[in-house]
Every structure is written in C-alpha cells, then in structure tokens.
XYZ file of C-alpha atoms in Angstrom:
645
model
C -15.273 12.548 32.283
C -16.280 9.501 30.184
C -14.091 7.056 28.080
C -15.588 7.263 24.434
C -14.335 5.079 21.142
C -13.321 7.067 18.599
C -11.629 4.458 15.820
C -11.687 0.994 16.260
C -8.994 -1.221 15.013
C -10.692 -3.146 12.141
C -9.909 -5.689 9.836
C -10.429 -7.077 6.117
C -13.040 -8.675 4.894
C -14.755 -10.626 1.420
C -17.575 -8.544 1.321
C -15.839 -5.037 1.341
C -11.805 -5.390 1.042
C -9.277 -7.869 1.592
C -6.475 -6.365 0.882
C -4.013 -6.996 4.546
C -1.704 -4.333 3.473
C -4.391 -1.868 3.965
C -4.968 -3.351 8.128
C -2.196 -4.455 9.373
C 1.449 -4.930 8.549
C 3.437 -7.851 9.556
C 7.238 -7.086 9.592
C 10.254 -9.298 11.143
C 12.971 -8.248 13.715
C 15.275 -6.703 10.857
C 12.013 -4.282 9.719
C 11.433 -6.198 6.248
C 7.505 -6.369 5.327
C 6.253 -9.879 5.191
C 2.588 -8.750 5.038
C 1.326 -11.228 2.565
C -0.764 -9.406 -0.454
C -2.988 -10.794 -3.649
C -2.208 -10.434 -6.805
C -3.950 -10.210 -9.571
C -4.063 -12.478 -12.938
C -5.908 -9.781 -15.291
C -9.616 -10.664 -14.883
C -9.882 -12.487 -11.457
C -8.045 -11.379 -7.605
C -6.001 -14.427 -6.148
C -4.700 -14.441 -2.950
C -1.574 -16.517 -1.721
C -1.900 -18.576 1.544
C -2.117 -17.115 5.055
C -0.659 -19.902 7.311
C -2.467 -21.881 4.224
C -5.848 -20.232 4.843
C -6.849 -18.639 1.325
C -6.813 -14.593 2.679
C -10.086 -14.654 0.808
C -11.356 -17.047 3.115
C -10.687 -14.775 5.924
C -13.716 -13.729 8.087
C -14.626 -10.538 7.866
C -13.836 -9.691 11.836
C -10.321 -10.895 10.892
C -10.080 -11.290 15.260
C -8.432 -13.111 16.613
C -4.788 -11.719 14.956
C -1.924 -14.680 15.832
C 1.257 -12.403 15.960
C 4.156 -15.839 16.078
C 7.227 -14.997 17.638
C 9.977 -13.064 15.684
C 6.794 -11.654 14.012
C 5.989 -7.634 14.521
C 2.368 -6.505 14.152
C 2.367 -2.587 12.943
C -0.713 -0.452 12.886
C 1.440 2.064 10.139
C -1.809 1.469 8.110
C -4.296 3.140 6.116
C -6.967 1.732 7.942
C -5.802 1.283 11.496
C -2.923 4.305 12.035
C -4.847 7.398 13.623
C -4.965 10.489 11.656
C -3.736 12.702 14.496
C -2.615 16.263 12.464
C -6.137 16.392 10.986
C -7.914 15.694 14.061
C -5.611 18.012 16.228
C -6.278 20.747 13.759
C -10.271 20.215 13.084
C -11.404 18.624 16.967
C -12.108 19.377 20.379
C -9.594 16.405 21.019
C -7.592 17.246 24.164
C -6.311 13.603 24.793
C -5.705 10.190 23.438
C -5.081 6.513 24.007
C -5.192 3.313 21.781
C -6.387 -0.220 23.814
C -5.572 -3.232 22.819
C -6.562 -6.472 24.339
C -3.994 -9.692 23.545
C -4.476 -13.065 24.273
C -1.202 -12.743 26.236
C 1.788 -9.880 27.292
C 3.471 -7.827 24.386
C 5.858 -5.131 23.817
C 4.021 -2.296 22.575
C 6.085 0.712 20.681
C 3.999 4.128 19.965
C 5.164 5.822 16.853
C 4.295 9.173 14.650
C 4.911 9.131 10.892
C 5.346 12.490 8.642
C 4.406 12.124 5.154
C 5.479 14.674 2.775
C 5.401 14.393 -1.815
C 8.440 16.116 -3.109
C 7.238 16.646 -6.414
C 3.433 18.569 -8.369
C 3.684 15.854 -10.918
C 1.029 13.664 -11.755
C 0.731 10.024 -11.556
C 0.348 10.058 -15.648
C 3.884 12.219 -15.889
C 5.915 9.386 -14.236
C 7.548 6.346 -16.401
C 6.351 3.861 -13.637
C 5.103 3.704 -10.114
C 8.171 3.309 -8.759
C 9.557 6.647 -9.975
C 5.887 7.908 -8.559
C 6.803 6.753 -5.354
C 10.438 7.638 -5.167
C 9.011 10.920 -4.565
C 7.167 10.182 -1.732
C 8.939 10.293 2.251
C 8.324 9.478 5.326
C 10.092 10.966 8.711
C 9.247 8.492 11.517
C 9.848 9.290 15.168
C 9.320 6.513 18.145
C 6.982 8.489 21.044
C 7.414 7.792 24.672
C 4.099 6.930 25.552
C 2.998 5.729 29.024
C 1.421 2.232 29.355
C -0.262 0.294 31.662
C -1.461 -3.576 31.759
C -4.084 -5.708 33.411
C -4.960 -9.318 33.159
C -8.716 -10.048 32.842
C -11.361 -12.736 31.461
C -13.056 -11.864 28.774
C -17.112 -12.742 28.136
C -16.238 -15.687 26.453
C -13.964 -16.986 29.514
C -10.961 -16.190 27.589
C -7.463 -15.298 30.296
C -6.700 -11.639 28.340
C -4.884 -8.636 28.675
C -5.578 -4.944 27.974
C -3.006 -2.848 27.234
C -4.136 0.665 27.106
C -1.321 3.430 25.571
C -1.764 6.764 26.439
C 0.130 9.761 23.519
C 1.346 12.095 25.675
C 0.706 14.747 23.330
C -0.997 15.775 20.703
C 0.516 16.343 17.311
C -0.028 18.830 14.944
C 0.495 16.668 11.676
C 0.764 12.967 9.919
C -0.746 9.754 12.149
C 0.430 7.757 15.259
C 0.284 3.660 15.462
C 1.945 1.035 17.386
C 3.874 -1.882 16.893
C 3.159 -4.899 19.344
C 5.463 -8.171 19.116
C 4.969 -11.081 21.514
C 6.851 -11.536 25.040
C 7.223 -14.759 24.737
C 4.978 -17.041 22.983
C 3.027 -16.228 19.961
C -0.426 -14.389 20.859
C -3.138 -12.987 19.114
C -4.445 -9.948 18.806
C -8.599 -9.938 20.246
C -9.428 -6.549 19.224
C -8.319 -2.778 20.033
C -9.789 0.714 19.874
C -8.178 4.257 19.869
C -10.284 6.561 23.038
C -10.550 9.856 24.604
C -11.422 11.083 27.986
C -14.464 13.352 27.706
C -17.461 15.208 29.324
C -20.404 14.266 27.826
C -21.999 17.982 27.230
C -18.356 18.377 24.804
C -19.575 15.937 22.225
C -21.260 17.274 19.220
C -25.239 15.987 18.850
C -24.759 14.375 15.218
C -28.029 13.317 13.211
C -27.232 11.642 9.988
C -29.072 11.481 7.212
C -28.182 9.333 3.993
C -28.965 10.676 0.441
C -28.818 8.067 -2.063
C -29.739 8.964 -5.646
C -30.615 5.727 -7.677
C -31.576 4.457 -11.269
C -32.370 1.542 -11.718
C -29.934 -0.478 -9.813
C -32.472 -2.356 -7.502
C -29.924 -4.975 -6.312
C -26.655 -1.787 -5.664
C -29.055 -0.260 -3.944
C -30.885 -3.270 -1.873
C -27.180 -4.621 -1.185
C -26.417 -1.108 0.525
C -29.617 -0.196 2.179
C -29.861 -3.404 3.908
C -25.945 -3.405 4.934
C -26.906 -0.469 7.089
C -30.221 -1.378 8.148
C -28.822 -4.698 9.093
C -25.545 -3.266 10.452
C -26.595 0.364 11.793
C -30.112 0.828 11.727
C -31.227 -2.086 13.789
C -28.133 -3.153 15.621
C -28.978 -1.731 18.773
C -24.197 -2.566 19.919
C -24.083 0.316 16.908
C -23.307 3.706 18.035
C -25.745 5.176 15.135
C -28.762 3.181 15.593
C -31.126 5.671 16.817
C -28.827 8.615 14.884
C -29.468 7.652 11.163
C -31.710 7.623 8.409
C -31.733 7.369 4.588
C -33.715 9.295 2.488
C -34.127 7.809 -1.494
C -34.507 9.193 -4.707
C -35.838 7.224 -7.199
C -34.642 8.813 -10.435
C -36.253 5.893 -12.676
C -39.467 5.388 -10.552
C -38.834 1.215 -10.435
C -38.799 0.825 -6.239
C -41.527 -0.360 -4.977
C -42.354 1.596 -1.968
C -42.556 -1.752 0.320
C -38.990 -2.693 -0.935
C -37.436 -1.638 2.826
C -39.427 -2.184 5.900
C -38.347 0.291 8.038
C -39.649 4.229 9.074
C -35.833 4.962 8.841
C -36.094 4.968 5.145
C -38.054 6.966 2.814
C -38.543 6.828 -0.992
C -38.943 9.234 -3.450
C -40.476 8.455 -6.729
C -38.713 11.395 -8.859
C -38.436 12.884 -12.179
C -34.896 11.810 -13.980
C -32.963 15.265 -13.798
C -30.036 13.514 -13.770
C -27.653 12.892 -10.201
C -28.191 16.673 -9.450
C -31.930 16.055 -9.760
C -31.549 13.138 -7.105
C -29.319 14.368 -4.773
C -31.382 17.800 -4.446
C -34.610 15.723 -3.936
C -32.920 13.786 -0.782
C -32.087 17.270 0.973
C -35.682 18.769 -0.079
C -37.482 16.332 1.642
C -35.707 15.652 4.571
C -34.509 19.492 5.653
C -36.888 21.814 4.414
C -40.153 19.037 3.931
C -40.192 17.951 6.838
C -41.364 19.206 9.733
C -38.635 20.062 12.497
C -35.632 18.114 10.572
C -33.030 16.816 13.277
C -29.905 16.235 10.605
C -26.937 18.052 11.498
C -25.493 16.697 8.394
C -26.667 14.500 5.101
C -23.829 12.167 3.554
C -24.913 11.835 -0.280
C -23.301 8.662 -1.329
C -23.711 6.309 -4.986
C -25.856 3.930 -5.337
C -23.812 1.885 -6.640
C -20.430 1.992 -4.549
C -19.300 -0.696 -2.367
C -19.710 0.689 1.704
C -18.461 0.179 4.710
C -20.733 0.800 8.101
C -16.976 0.988 9.959
C -16.323 3.975 7.676
C -19.952 5.539 8.484
C -19.028 4.724 12.164
C -16.104 6.367 12.115
C -17.260 9.942 10.389
C -20.027 10.020 13.075
C -17.167 9.711 15.657
C -15.286 12.591 13.838
C -17.995 15.059 13.423
C -18.905 14.399 17.197
C -15.439 16.090 18.186
C -15.268 18.749 15.372
C -14.703 22.219 16.911
C -16.913 25.482 16.348
C -14.259 27.229 13.624
C -14.846 23.966 11.252
C -18.123 23.057 11.796
C -19.585 23.925 9.091
C -16.491 22.099 6.506
C -17.086 19.444 4.632
C -16.039 15.649 5.205
C -15.171 13.824 1.722
C -14.507 10.160 1.024
C -11.660 8.807 -1.162
C -12.452 6.858 -3.666
C -10.587 3.162 -4.416
C -10.859 1.529 -7.829
C -13.382 -1.148 -7.636
C -11.122 -3.871 -9.374
C -7.767 -2.998 -7.561
C -8.725 -2.560 -4.234
C -5.614 -1.156 -2.383
C -5.481 1.249 -5.361
C -6.899 5.193 -4.935
C -8.497 6.547 -7.743
C -8.954 9.610 -6.096
C -8.154 11.809 -2.442
C -9.665 15.545 -3.596
C -9.014 17.171 -6.576
C -9.371 21.430 -7.489
C -10.759 23.002 -9.924
C -9.745 26.291 -11.374
C -11.213 27.708 -14.415
C -10.631 24.510 -17.297
C -7.871 22.780 -15.245
C -8.429 19.931 -12.873
C -6.113 18.345 -10.636
C -7.036 15.504 -9.475
C -4.641 14.042 -5.567
C -2.896 11.257 -4.659
C -4.436 9.741 -8.212
C -2.951 5.861 -8.409
C -1.614 5.285 -5.241
C -1.695 1.774 -3.479
C -2.713 2.324 0.361
C -0.762 -0.756 1.073
C 2.557 1.096 0.871
C 4.084 2.196 3.619
C 5.131 5.495 2.074
C 2.186 6.571 1.558
C -0.047 6.212 4.145
C 0.944 8.949 6.280
C 1.706 10.879 2.938
C -1.930 10.403 2.039
C -2.867 12.711 5.213
C -0.477 15.490 3.843
C -3.303 18.381 2.438
C -3.533 19.351 -0.744
C -5.334 22.813 -1.678
C -8.602 20.845 -2.811
C -11.870 22.373 -3.226
C -14.197 19.962 -3.478
C -14.563 15.966 -3.264
C -16.756 13.797 -5.335
C -20.887 12.567 -4.058
C -20.152 9.235 -4.002
C -19.356 9.892 -0.734
C -19.721 13.488 0.821
C -20.633 14.712 4.273
C -21.958 17.904 4.296
C -22.999 19.925 6.948
C -26.971 21.078 6.581
C -26.380 24.643 7.678
C -24.461 25.269 4.521
C -27.969 24.181 2.741
C -30.084 27.101 2.831
C -33.088 27.928 0.624
C -31.059 29.650 -1.930
C -27.838 27.764 -1.694
C -28.556 24.158 -3.375
C -26.822 22.190 -6.050
C -27.097 23.461 -9.574
C -29.542 21.393 -11.945
C -26.962 20.070 -14.865
C -27.996 16.837 -14.716
C -24.827 14.952 -14.813
C -21.347 16.327 -14.574
C -19.708 18.885 -12.924
C -22.647 19.549 -10.399
C -20.772 17.956 -7.080
C -17.673 19.546 -8.466
C -20.092 23.531 -8.773
C -21.391 22.712 -5.711
C -17.686 22.201 -3.902
C -16.801 25.580 -5.407
C -19.886 27.804 -4.114
C -18.952 26.467 -0.653
C -15.002 26.735 -0.660
C -15.200 28.823 1.526
C -16.262 26.453 4.014
C -13.493 23.660 3.369
C -12.994 20.108 2.843
C -11.381 17.604 5.282
C -9.673 14.101 4.109
C -8.982 11.657 6.570
C -7.455 8.216 6.127
C -10.110 5.176 6.535
C -12.501 7.525 5.412
C -13.390 5.920 1.810
C -15.687 3.890 -0.834
C -14.736 2.115 -3.244
C -16.538 2.493 -7.029
C -16.533 1.054 -10.463
C -14.219 3.755 -12.639
C -12.196 3.447 -15.533
C -9.907 4.934 -17.622
C -11.855 4.887 -20.628
C -15.552 4.407 -19.259
C -17.481 7.172 -19.772
C -19.482 7.400 -23.450
C -18.626 10.095 -26.062
C -22.075 12.156 -25.170
C -20.403 12.905 -21.670
C -18.298 15.005 -23.385
C -21.246 17.489 -23.884
C -21.877 17.716 -20.067
C -17.781 17.999 -19.388
C -17.762 21.686 -21.819
C -21.271 22.942 -20.853
C -21.278 22.426 -17.346
C -17.905 23.187 -17.385
C -18.678 26.819 -18.599
C -21.907 26.777 -16.466
C -20.177 26.127 -13.399
C -17.334 28.368 -13.365
C -19.271 31.253 -14.229
C -19.103 33.492 -11.458
C -16.664 31.945 -9.585
C -13.376 33.743 -8.498
C -11.588 32.594 -11.580
C -13.680 31.605 -13.945
C -11.334 31.430 -16.735
C -10.880 33.843 -19.998
C -12.180 33.410 -23.153
C -8.168 32.809 -24.126
C -8.125 29.978 -21.370
C -11.247 28.655 -22.974
C -9.994 28.427 -26.360
C -6.421 26.821 -25.447
C -8.241 24.214 -23.382
C -11.026 23.188 -26.149
C -7.968 23.776 -28.516
C -6.437 21.042 -27.350
C -9.235 19.051 -27.017
C -10.410 19.260 -30.446
C -7.148 18.496 -31.936
C -6.318 15.525 -30.061
C -9.948 14.414 -31.550
C -8.739 15.513 -35.162
C -5.483 13.412 -34.406
C -7.012 10.236 -33.593
C -9.994 10.448 -36.329
C -12.856 11.007 -33.372
C -14.283 13.661 -35.706
C -17.494 12.816 -33.174
C -15.620 14.243 -30.108
C -14.912 17.736 -32.070
C -18.782 18.058 -33.285
C -20.165 17.169 -29.674
C -17.563 20.107 -28.148
C -19.319 22.555 -30.540
C -22.978 21.591 -29.660
C -21.971 22.184 -26.017
C -20.080 25.556 -26.837
C -23.627 26.398 -29.105
C -25.628 25.490 -26.146
C -23.912 27.519 -23.621
C -23.944 30.547 -25.244
C -27.912 30.447 -26.110
C -27.522 31.322 -22.761
C -29.569 30.313 -19.018
C -33.620 30.916 -20.913
C -32.265 28.240 -23.488
C -30.756 26.265 -20.848
C -34.342 26.219 -18.339
C -36.492 25.119 -21.814
C -34.498 21.930 -22.391
C -35.824 18.686 -21.826
C -32.381 16.923 -19.877
C -33.686 13.428 -21.031
C -34.796 14.382 -24.758
C -31.271 16.448 -24.266
C -29.242 13.403 -23.200
C -31.141 10.737 -25.281
C -30.183 13.097 -28.589
C -26.701 12.979 -27.874
C -26.227 9.139 -28.281
C -25.480 9.846 -32.190
C -22.208 10.924 -31.065
C -21.077 7.408 -29.297
C -19.197 5.117 -31.084
C -20.210 1.712 -31.926
C -17.921 -0.992 -29.620
C -16.666 -4.482 -31.434
C -15.202 -7.312 -30.524
C -11.331 -7.639 -32.086
C -12.268 -10.522 -34.236
C -14.927 -8.328 -36.351
C -12.421 -7.079 -38.207
C -9.481 -10.197 -37.405
C -7.309 -8.893 -35.523
C -5.910 -9.915 -32.042
C -4.546 -8.295 -28.907
C -1.382 -8.564 -29.559
C -1.443 -5.972 -32.053
C -2.601 -3.615 -29.470
C 0.312 -1.098 -29.438
C 1.111 0.443 -25.618
C 3.208 3.812 -26.348
C 2.018 5.464 -22.755
C 0.886 8.822 -22.024
C 3.340 11.779 -23.017
C 4.166 14.797 -20.876
C 5.690 16.837 -24.452
C 1.783 16.688 -24.990
C 2.600 20.101 -27.616
C 5.395 18.917 -29.649
C 4.189 15.375 -29.957
C 0.791 17.081 -31.032
C 2.518 19.442 -34.022
C 4.293 16.100 -35.093
C 0.735 14.512 -34.727
C -0.304 17.021 -37.453
C 2.103 17.163 -40.036
C 1.455 13.466 -40.232
C -2.405 13.979 -40.530
C -1.523 15.940 -43.277
C 0.618 14.058 -45.114
C -0.594 10.720 -46.519
C -0.747 7.364 -45.063
C 1.867 5.248 -44.960
C 0.474 2.206 -42.852
C -3.043 0.651 -43.093
C -4.575 -0.070 -39.552
C -3.140 1.052 -35.718
C -4.419 -0.823 -32.503
C -4.474 1.894 -29.620
C -4.844 0.410 -26.311
C -5.925 1.816 -23.213
C -2.140 3.425 -22.344
C -1.774 4.265 -26.073
C -1.992 8.688 -26.941
C -4.486 7.160 -29.531
C -2.861 9.272 -32.073
C -2.886 7.831 -35.900
C 1.070 8.758 -36.640
C 0.459 7.744 -40.602
C -2.178 5.204 -40.288
C -5.243 5.599 -42.387
C -7.851 3.733 -39.456
C -7.335 3.784 -35.778
C -8.668 0.888 -33.904
C -9.708 1.943 -30.246
C -9.070 -0.691 -27.907
C -10.687 -1.090 -23.897
C -8.988 -3.501 -22.416
C -11.958 -3.686 -19.464
C -14.302 -4.003 -21.668
C -12.150 -5.949 -24.299
C -13.547 -4.127 -27.516
C -13.386 -0.828 -29.296
C -14.136 0.840 -31.941
C -13.183 2.109 -35.305
C -12.280 5.201 -36.628
C -10.774 6.651 -40.441
C -8.905 9.137 -41.765
C -11.186 12.018 -43.479
C -10.107 14.976 -44.963
C -13.656 16.321 -45.957
C -14.826 15.833 -42.324
C -11.183 17.373 -40.735
C -11.898 20.337 -42.861
C -15.629 21.042 -41.676
C -13.887 20.176 -38.097
C -11.503 23.114 -38.725
C -13.824 25.548 -40.354
C -16.348 25.061 -36.979
C -13.741 25.263 -34.930
C -12.569 28.660 -36.122
C -16.409 30.047 -35.731
C -15.920 28.789 -32.043
C -13.148 30.698 -31.482
C -15.124 34.045 -32.776
C -18.096 32.954 -30.766
C -16.341 32.500 -27.890
C -14.053 35.695 -28.317
C -17.239 38.226 -29.267
C -19.414 36.827 -26.030
C -17.869 34.985 -23.275
C -17.718 38.149 -20.907
C -21.414 38.883 -21.299
C -22.186 35.529 -20.967
C -20.728 34.799 -17.813
C -22.363 37.527 -16.367
C -25.632 36.055 -17.457
C -24.983 32.484 -16.080
C -23.624 34.178 -12.713
C -27.149 35.540 -12.491
C -28.622 32.967 -13.674
C -27.203 30.591 -11.067
C -29.009 32.908 -7.781
C -32.159 31.019 -9.334
C -31.818 27.601 -10.703
C -29.921 26.807 -6.926
C -33.035 28.093 -4.785
C -35.234 26.131 -3.267
C -38.269 27.153 -5.416
C -36.778 27.078 -8.640
C -35.990 22.952 -7.707
C -39.727 22.789 -6.680
C -40.748 23.719 -9.676
C -38.267 22.325 -11.717
C -39.246 18.697 -10.276
C -42.800 18.906 -9.725
C -42.900 19.253 -6.136
C-alpha cells in the first residue's frame, strides 16, 4: 500500500480567482463568518484590507495562512471541502485522510454537511438573491475521526506539526471538511492534502489530451497553453508531467507552427467549421490519425477560459479512481463568471425537446449554504465544452460530434451519449466570459435550426405542437419588443431546417454565417439619441409571462401613448405603449433602437401562420429524415471529407 494525494488544499490567486471565501472561511468562536469579501463598484473589483494587505496583492500560493487566537479556520468551501458523496458513488476510494501541516498545535474538528434544495424554481423567478438562497438548506454533523500528530522540521528548517485526520467512514452524500483553531498562540497553515492508501495496481492509468479550438485569439491561446507547459508538462513535480498533451485546432489558420516549442503541443490549421469542427478535429488527430493513440480521456476546452492547473490535477486524480461501472462517464466543468468570479453561471443542464434547464445558475459559491447544496445531483444530460472530459472509449468512428458550426453541438453530443452520464464536482471549474445579452441576433438562427436538428432521433424529440408553442413564445416576445429581425431570422431557420439534410450538406457554413449578419442590430451610444443612464427602466423579469404577453399585445395594437422607453438588461423590453424602445446593454454600455411598425408586424404575423402550417404538415417526416442523416454526418468518414483531411 502507498499513500497518494488525491486533492491538495489550494488558495486564491490574482491570476485565477482571488475570492477568499471560495477557498477558506474564517469564523469567530460564536460561529460568525469573519471572512473578508471583495466588493464591486460596477467596473473594477476592489478588495478590502486583510490584515493590512490588499487581497489582490496576496501571493498565488496563499500559504502560510495565519490563524489568530479567537479565530477558527474552516474548509467548508468550494475548493477545499472534499466531495465525499461523489467519490463514494463513482470511485474505488476505500479510505480517506486529511493531512495538514501547521506551524504549531491546532484543535481540529471534522464534519460532514449534506445540502438540499426545496424548490425547482429557476434563478430569474426569484425577486432577489436572498429569497433564492432561503430555499437552500444544510444538515451538518460532527464526526469522530481518529487523529495523529507529530512534530518535524521542514526542508526550510522550520519547526512544524503534521496532523493526520482519518475519516473513519465514507458517507454516501455531501462533503467532508475540518475546522482548525490555535491551541495556544496564533499559528499558520503551511499546507494540506486529502490522501488515500491504495495498492499501485488499483490506480487507473490516465493519459489526457487537451483539445482546444481557437479562432484568431492568439493571446488567449498562448496564455493557457504556456500555463499548462510551465506548470504541468515541463514541471517534473507535477503528477501530470508525463500524462498530458495538447492538440489545437486553429480554425483561423493564423497561429504560426513554431509558436509552442514542445513536442507535447500539436497544432493543426483547420477549416473554419466552427466550434464543432474544431473540437472534432482535435478528436480525429489525437485518437484516429495518431498511431497507437495512448489517450484515455480528451478534455475539450475553449481558448478564452481562465484555467487553473489545480483543476487539471484534480480531474486527473479523480479519473485515476473512477470504478469500472462508471468508466464511460463524462466529467463536466462548472462555469463561473469572469467579472464576478465567485458567481456560478452554470453547473450542468438538461435538454428535453424545446426546453433547457440550467442548474445552480447565478449561485454565490462563497456562501456556506451553497457549497454542499452544489454537490446535490441534478438530472443533467450535458455539460458545456468550455471544459468537458470525455472518455476516449465512447468516441468511436460512428460517434463523433454533429457538424452544426456553432451552438447545440455539445448539447446534442451529451444527449446522444446520455446513457453514460456526466459527473460534476466542486472544485472542477473554469471562468468564462458571459453576459445576459452577449449573443448577436444571428445566433438565434443556430438556436432554432440546431435545436431541431439536435433533437431528431432522441427519445424526447418535441412534437409539432411543442415546437409551435416554443416558437410562438419567442416570436410574440420579439414583436412585442419591435424586434422584427428576431422573428424573421426564426422563419429563415425553420425554412432551412425543413429543406432537409441534403440542403444542409450543401451549405457553406462561413457564407451562411456571414449572410446572417443582416439581422444583427447596430449598437450605439446613449448619447447618439440624447439619452442618459438614469432613463433606463429595470422592471425585472416576470414569471406570469402569458398574462403579461397578452396585455402587451393589446397595448401593441392600440396607438402609442409615449414616445420612447429605455429598457435595460433586467427589463422585459416590452414597449407597453411606447412608439420606440432603446434596448440598453449595461455591460457594453451601448444599445440599439427599435420602432413600432404595423406593416412589419402584419407581415411577420402572416409569415408566422405559414410557418405553423409548414411545421404541422412536415414535422414528423422531417424529424425521421434528420435522424437517419445524423448517422452519416457524425461519422469519421463524413468528417474527414467535410474538413478536407
């Protein structure tokens, strides 16, 4: 038997995430949280002083971490608690310990916390965040865990104490963590790690390939690839040192071949076939075109994420212990916002027909009640390809992604392989640019067309009635906001879908993508219309959408009673009697103007009637055609021809 590390304690850093509450929590003897949080002035993240030092200036390692008399350091955090429920369910883990090194004696107490959610409501249905969090509950119990401590001298000549906490049982749910408090004077936490004793032959061999798709984002790409080279591939101390290679699909064909001086980085100029084409190219080159491919898993990741190599290390260790029953399961990365790095944007999702449910959206993972509850398993059937770990055993010549250019390619692949399942764990995540109103209008085309293509052949394919209901909501919403381009691009997406797979195969994706720019709105400054930010209305989203929409339609038919409404991102955007609407994006600090037009509204309504007739007449037949075609267009042979390989 040998003792191996399966999860190191880590701290915040300037480069990745500087939110202390996601790593360590400090409480006083009465249990009050005294962790110092950053605050946001709307543009720049500032930090309060921590013992006279700005948090933004703290070193990446964050150790030694001082614990003063009267303070208790708790590890019930997103990054430093242990996901015992997931490890017990999906791995061969048979024993667990936590080893900490401190500068002096500490009193250690061990706990298990299990989270629960009382409601299935989505984040936007709550009036405020506090109401949302009131539905999250934790059940905590203290555990009786044997401990052993020994004094020793570190390699730097410092007197220290090593304390090992043995978790005497492996619980079926929740998280494990400890608290520590100084026995006498203030002490410092020097390091720590969760460990297990295991026979060497019981550890799974894991060889990782990072599959990155990039398009003219050289600076982002170089930052992430060089990070992995410096801290992993070229670092003999990293457990992944000899177990990771990088395959890059350069869809823009702008990255010089000599950019990365390493035989572990493989760069392939690629046809710009979107994210689907880029990620598939990395699969093809690493698994099918490489002789005797050694890789057990491919990690698909976007080029513009903020990546922590600690996440790679945790992924690697988890895969080393996955049991035979769950060998073919995918591991997803939870996504956090780039501008608010404690805010989780998504933790897996479920796609059924026309409905997509995003889980644990907009949760603040500094909050104690969110950490254990985030470990509760939701019925997800896909996780986005910003960071997605796929076993190479399920990537076969007849089970490659679908060539949808952009949008729904990761969703379709997840649903197609839903029987294998997807695992999410606290601490495996990335930070990614996001925004409520980030996408251009032309993306609506892909949302509609690709949704229909993607659902074809699935067990939960939507009926004609479901599709009409979904599109009706979107079109009515667009017309109520005078966004006629939104309605018209939906009609084009429907027309192209019902032209069938043969038409799809003839499309040039770049030409089509360029042609769709005619639907995009022109963003302008508020000053272009003599408007100011204090005119922005923030009515909020409303759950009683049907009644609201009916009333909005009535107001649309009646003559306008006001000249202009300025609608912000948190506003419904519905005119309610205004002749014009300025749709203002607070993130871009720009917006666009739309205006009521009875002529365009009537035309779009007539086109809507034609669309519904087409769907009712052709839906079942076309779904069958697409289901058959997907067998061909997801094959290796089709992809090689499509990419010109």
